PDB file of C-alpha atoms in Angstrom:
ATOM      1  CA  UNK Q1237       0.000   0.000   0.000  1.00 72.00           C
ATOM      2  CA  UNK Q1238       2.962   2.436   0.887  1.00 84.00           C
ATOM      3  CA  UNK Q1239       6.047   2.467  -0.339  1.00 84.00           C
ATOM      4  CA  UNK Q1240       9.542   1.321   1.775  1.00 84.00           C
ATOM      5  CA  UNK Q1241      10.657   4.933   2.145  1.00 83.00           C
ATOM      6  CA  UNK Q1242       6.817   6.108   3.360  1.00 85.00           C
ATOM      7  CA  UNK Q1243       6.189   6.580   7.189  1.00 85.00           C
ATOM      8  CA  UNK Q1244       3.259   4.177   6.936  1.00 84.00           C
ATOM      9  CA  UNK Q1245       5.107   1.470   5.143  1.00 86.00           C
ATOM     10  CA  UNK Q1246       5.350  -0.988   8.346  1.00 85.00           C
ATOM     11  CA  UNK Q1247       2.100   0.444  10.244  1.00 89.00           C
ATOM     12  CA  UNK Q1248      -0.642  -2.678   9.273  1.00 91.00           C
ATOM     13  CA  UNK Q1249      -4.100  -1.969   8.692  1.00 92.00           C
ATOM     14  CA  UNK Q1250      -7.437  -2.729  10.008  1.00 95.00           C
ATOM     15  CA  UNK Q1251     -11.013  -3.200   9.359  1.00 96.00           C
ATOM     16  CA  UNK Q1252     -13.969  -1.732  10.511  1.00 96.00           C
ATOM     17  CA  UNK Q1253     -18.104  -3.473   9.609  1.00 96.00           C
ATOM     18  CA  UNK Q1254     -20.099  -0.790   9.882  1.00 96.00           C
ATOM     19  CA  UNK Q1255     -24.008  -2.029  10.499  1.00 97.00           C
ATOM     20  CA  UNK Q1256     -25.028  -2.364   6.963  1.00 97.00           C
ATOM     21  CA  UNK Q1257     -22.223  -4.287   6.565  1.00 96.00           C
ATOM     22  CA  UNK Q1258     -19.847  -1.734   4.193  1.00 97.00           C
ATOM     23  CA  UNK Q1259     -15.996  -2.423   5.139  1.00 97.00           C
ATOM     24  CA  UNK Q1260     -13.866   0.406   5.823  1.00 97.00           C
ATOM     25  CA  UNK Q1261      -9.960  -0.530   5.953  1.00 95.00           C
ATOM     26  CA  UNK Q1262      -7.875   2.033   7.218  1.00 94.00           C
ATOM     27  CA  UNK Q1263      -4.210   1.956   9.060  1.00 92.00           C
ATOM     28  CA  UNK Q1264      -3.849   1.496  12.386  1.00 93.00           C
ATOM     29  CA  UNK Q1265      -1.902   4.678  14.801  1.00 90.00           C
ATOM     30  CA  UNK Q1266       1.500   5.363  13.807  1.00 87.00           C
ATOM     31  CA  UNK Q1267       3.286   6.311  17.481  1.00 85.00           C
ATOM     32  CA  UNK Q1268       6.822   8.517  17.526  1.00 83.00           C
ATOM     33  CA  UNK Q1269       9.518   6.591  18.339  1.00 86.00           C
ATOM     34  CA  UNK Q1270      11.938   7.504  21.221  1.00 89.00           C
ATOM     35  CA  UNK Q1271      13.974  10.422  19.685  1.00 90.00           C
ATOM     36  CA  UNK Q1272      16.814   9.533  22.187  1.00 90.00           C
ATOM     37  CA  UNK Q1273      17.179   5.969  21.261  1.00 91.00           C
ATOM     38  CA  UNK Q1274      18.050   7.323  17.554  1.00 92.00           C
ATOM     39  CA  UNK Q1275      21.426   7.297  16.390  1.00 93.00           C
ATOM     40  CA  UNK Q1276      22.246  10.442  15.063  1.00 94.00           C
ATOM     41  CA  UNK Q1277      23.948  11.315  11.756  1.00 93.00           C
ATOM     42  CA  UNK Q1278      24.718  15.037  11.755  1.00 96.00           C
ATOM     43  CA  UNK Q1279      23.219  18.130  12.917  1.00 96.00           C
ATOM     44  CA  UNK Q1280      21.699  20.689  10.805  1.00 97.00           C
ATOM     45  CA  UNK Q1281      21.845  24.364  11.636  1.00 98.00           C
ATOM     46  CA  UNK Q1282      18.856  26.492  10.765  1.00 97.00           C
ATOM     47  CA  UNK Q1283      19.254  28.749   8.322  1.00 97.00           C
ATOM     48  CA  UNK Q1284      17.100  31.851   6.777  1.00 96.00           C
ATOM     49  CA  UNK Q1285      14.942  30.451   4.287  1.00 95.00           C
ATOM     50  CA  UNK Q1286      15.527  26.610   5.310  1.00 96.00           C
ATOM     51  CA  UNK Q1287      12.869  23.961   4.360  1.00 96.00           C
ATOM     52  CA  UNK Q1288      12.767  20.565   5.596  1.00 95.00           C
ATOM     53  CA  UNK Q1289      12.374  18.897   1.924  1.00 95.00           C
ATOM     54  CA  UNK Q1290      15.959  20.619   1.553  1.00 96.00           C
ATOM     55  CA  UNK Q1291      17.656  19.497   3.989  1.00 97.00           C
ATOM     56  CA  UNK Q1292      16.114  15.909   3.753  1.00 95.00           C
ATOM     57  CA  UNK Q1293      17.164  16.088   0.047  1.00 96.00           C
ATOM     58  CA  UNK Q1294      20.939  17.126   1.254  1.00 96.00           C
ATOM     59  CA  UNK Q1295      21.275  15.199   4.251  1.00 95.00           C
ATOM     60  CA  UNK Q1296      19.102  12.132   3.711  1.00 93.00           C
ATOM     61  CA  UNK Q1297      19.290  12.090  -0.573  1.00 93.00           C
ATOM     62  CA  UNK Q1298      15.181  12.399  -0.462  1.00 93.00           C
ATOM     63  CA  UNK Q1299      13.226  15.371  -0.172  1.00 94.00           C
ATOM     64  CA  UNK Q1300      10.041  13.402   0.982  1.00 91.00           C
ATOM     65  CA  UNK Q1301      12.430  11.804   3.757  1.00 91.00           C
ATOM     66  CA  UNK Q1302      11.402  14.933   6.167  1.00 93.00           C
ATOM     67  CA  UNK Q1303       9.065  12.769   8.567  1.00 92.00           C
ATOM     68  CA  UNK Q1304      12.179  11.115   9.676  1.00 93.00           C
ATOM     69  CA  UNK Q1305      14.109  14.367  10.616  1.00 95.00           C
ATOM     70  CA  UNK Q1306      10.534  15.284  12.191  1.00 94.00           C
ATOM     71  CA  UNK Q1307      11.019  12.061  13.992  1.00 93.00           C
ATOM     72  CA  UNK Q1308      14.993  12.508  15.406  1.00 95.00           C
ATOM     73  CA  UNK Q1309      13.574  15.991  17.328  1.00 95.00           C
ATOM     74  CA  UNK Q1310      10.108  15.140  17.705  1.00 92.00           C
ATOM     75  CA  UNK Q1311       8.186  17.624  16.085  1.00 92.00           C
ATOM     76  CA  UNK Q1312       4.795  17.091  15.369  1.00 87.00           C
ATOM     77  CA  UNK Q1313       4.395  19.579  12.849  1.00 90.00           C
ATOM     78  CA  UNK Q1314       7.461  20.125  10.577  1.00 92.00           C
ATOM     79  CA  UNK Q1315       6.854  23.468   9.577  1.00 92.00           C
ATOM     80  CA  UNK Q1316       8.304  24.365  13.753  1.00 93.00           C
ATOM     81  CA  UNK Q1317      11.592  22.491  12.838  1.00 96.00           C
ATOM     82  CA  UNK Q1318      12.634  25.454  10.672  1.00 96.00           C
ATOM     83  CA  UNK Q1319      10.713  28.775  12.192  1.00 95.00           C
ATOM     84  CA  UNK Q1320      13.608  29.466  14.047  1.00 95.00           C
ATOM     85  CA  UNK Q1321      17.259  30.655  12.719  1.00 97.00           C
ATOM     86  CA  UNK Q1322      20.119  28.734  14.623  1.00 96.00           C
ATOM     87  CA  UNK Q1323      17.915  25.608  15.882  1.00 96.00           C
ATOM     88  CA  UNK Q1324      20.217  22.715  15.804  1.00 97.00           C
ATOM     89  CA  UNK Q1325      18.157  19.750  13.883  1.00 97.00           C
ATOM     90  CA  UNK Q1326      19.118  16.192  14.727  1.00 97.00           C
ATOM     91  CA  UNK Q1327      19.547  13.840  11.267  1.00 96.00           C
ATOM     92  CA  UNK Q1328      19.353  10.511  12.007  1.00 93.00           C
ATOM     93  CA  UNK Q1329      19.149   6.650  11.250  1.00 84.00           C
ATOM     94  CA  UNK Q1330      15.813   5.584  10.728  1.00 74.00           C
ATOM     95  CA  UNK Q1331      14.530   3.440  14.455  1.00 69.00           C
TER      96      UNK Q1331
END
Protein backbone atom coordinates (compact mmCIF):
# COMPACT_ATOMS: atom_id res chain seq x y z
CA UNK A 1 0.00 0.00 0.00
CA UNK A 2 2.96 2.44 0.89
CA UNK A 3 6.05 2.47 -0.34
CA UNK A 4 9.54 1.32 1.77
CA UNK A 5 10.66 4.93 2.14
CA UNK A 6 6.82 6.11 3.36
CA UNK A 7 6.19 6.58 7.19
CA UNK A 8 3.26 4.18 6.94
CA UNK A 9 5.11 1.47 5.14
CA UNK A 10 5.35 -0.99 8.35
CA UNK A 11 2.10 0.44 10.24
CA UNK A 12 -0.64 -2.68 9.27
CA UNK A 13 -4.10 -1.97 8.69
CA UNK A 14 -7.44 -2.73 10.01
CA UNK A 15 -11.01 -3.20 9.36
CA UNK A 16 -13.97 -1.73 10.51
CA UNK A 17 -18.10 -3.47 9.61
CA UNK A 18 -20.10 -0.79 9.88
CA UNK A 19 -24.01 -2.03 10.50
CA UNK A 20 -25.03 -2.36 6.96
CA UNK A 21 -22.22 -4.29 6.57
CA UNK A 22 -19.85 -1.73 4.19
CA UNK A 23 -16.00 -2.42 5.14
CA UNK A 24 -13.87 0.41 5.82
CA UNK A 25 -9.96 -0.53 5.95
CA UNK A 26 -7.87 2.03 7.22
CA UNK A 27 -4.21 1.96 9.06
CA UNK A 28 -3.85 1.50 12.39
CA UNK A 29 -1.90 4.68 14.80
CA UNK A 30 1.50 5.36 13.81
CA UNK A 31 3.29 6.31 17.48
CA UNK A 32 6.82 8.52 17.53
CA UNK A 33 9.52 6.59 18.34
CA UNK A 34 11.94 7.50 21.22
CA UNK A 35 13.97 10.42 19.69
CA UNK A 36 16.81 9.53 22.19
CA UNK A 37 17.18 5.97 21.26
CA UNK A 38 18.05 7.32 17.55
CA UNK A 39 21.43 7.30 16.39
CA UNK A 40 22.25 10.44 15.06
CA UNK A 41 23.95 11.32 11.76
CA UNK A 42 24.72 15.04 11.75
CA UNK A 43 23.22 18.13 12.92
CA UNK A 44 21.70 20.69 10.80
CA UNK A 45 21.85 24.36 11.64
CA UNK A 46 18.86 26.49 10.77
CA UNK A 47 19.25 28.75 8.32
CA UNK A 48 17.10 31.85 6.78
CA UNK A 49 14.94 30.45 4.29
CA UNK A 50 15.53 26.61 5.31
CA UNK A 51 12.87 23.96 4.36
CA UNK A 52 12.77 20.56 5.60
CA UNK A 53 12.37 18.90 1.92
CA UNK A 54 15.96 20.62 1.55
CA UNK A 55 17.66 19.50 3.99
CA UNK A 56 16.11 15.91 3.75
CA UNK A 57 17.16 16.09 0.05
CA UNK A 58 20.94 17.13 1.25
CA UNK A 59 21.27 15.20 4.25
CA UNK A 60 19.10 12.13 3.71
CA UNK A 61 19.29 12.09 -0.57
CA UNK A 62 15.18 12.40 -0.46
CA UNK A 63 13.23 15.37 -0.17
CA UNK A 64 10.04 13.40 0.98
CA UNK A 65 12.43 11.80 3.76
CA UNK A 66 11.40 14.93 6.17
CA UNK A 67 9.07 12.77 8.57
CA UNK A 68 12.18 11.12 9.68
CA UNK A 69 14.11 14.37 10.62
CA UNK A 70 10.53 15.28 12.19
CA UNK A 71 11.02 12.06 13.99
CA UNK A 72 14.99 12.51 15.41
CA UNK A 73 13.57 15.99 17.33
CA UNK A 74 10.11 15.14 17.70
CA UNK A 75 8.19 17.62 16.09
CA UNK A 76 4.80 17.09 15.37
CA UNK A 77 4.39 19.58 12.85
CA UNK A 78 7.46 20.13 10.58
CA UNK A 79 6.85 23.47 9.58
CA UNK A 80 8.30 24.36 13.75
CA UNK A 81 11.59 22.49 12.84
CA UNK A 82 12.63 25.45 10.67
CA UNK A 83 10.71 28.78 12.19
CA UNK A 84 13.61 29.47 14.05
CA UNK A 85 17.26 30.65 12.72
CA UNK A 86 20.12 28.73 14.62
CA UNK A 87 17.91 25.61 15.88
CA UNK A 88 20.22 22.72 15.80
CA UNK A 89 18.16 19.75 13.88
CA UNK A 90 19.12 16.19 14.73
CA UNK A 91 19.55 13.84 11.27
CA UNK A 92 19.35 10.51 12.01
CA UNK A 93 19.15 6.65 11.25
CA UNK A 94 15.81 5.58 10.73
CA UNK A 95 14.53 3.44 14.45
Amino acid sequence: MFSPTSRYYDIETAKYVAVDGREFVYLRRRFLPDARKMIVLTEHPVTEGDRLDNITAQHLGDPEQFWRVCDANEAMRPEELTSEVGRRLNISLPQ
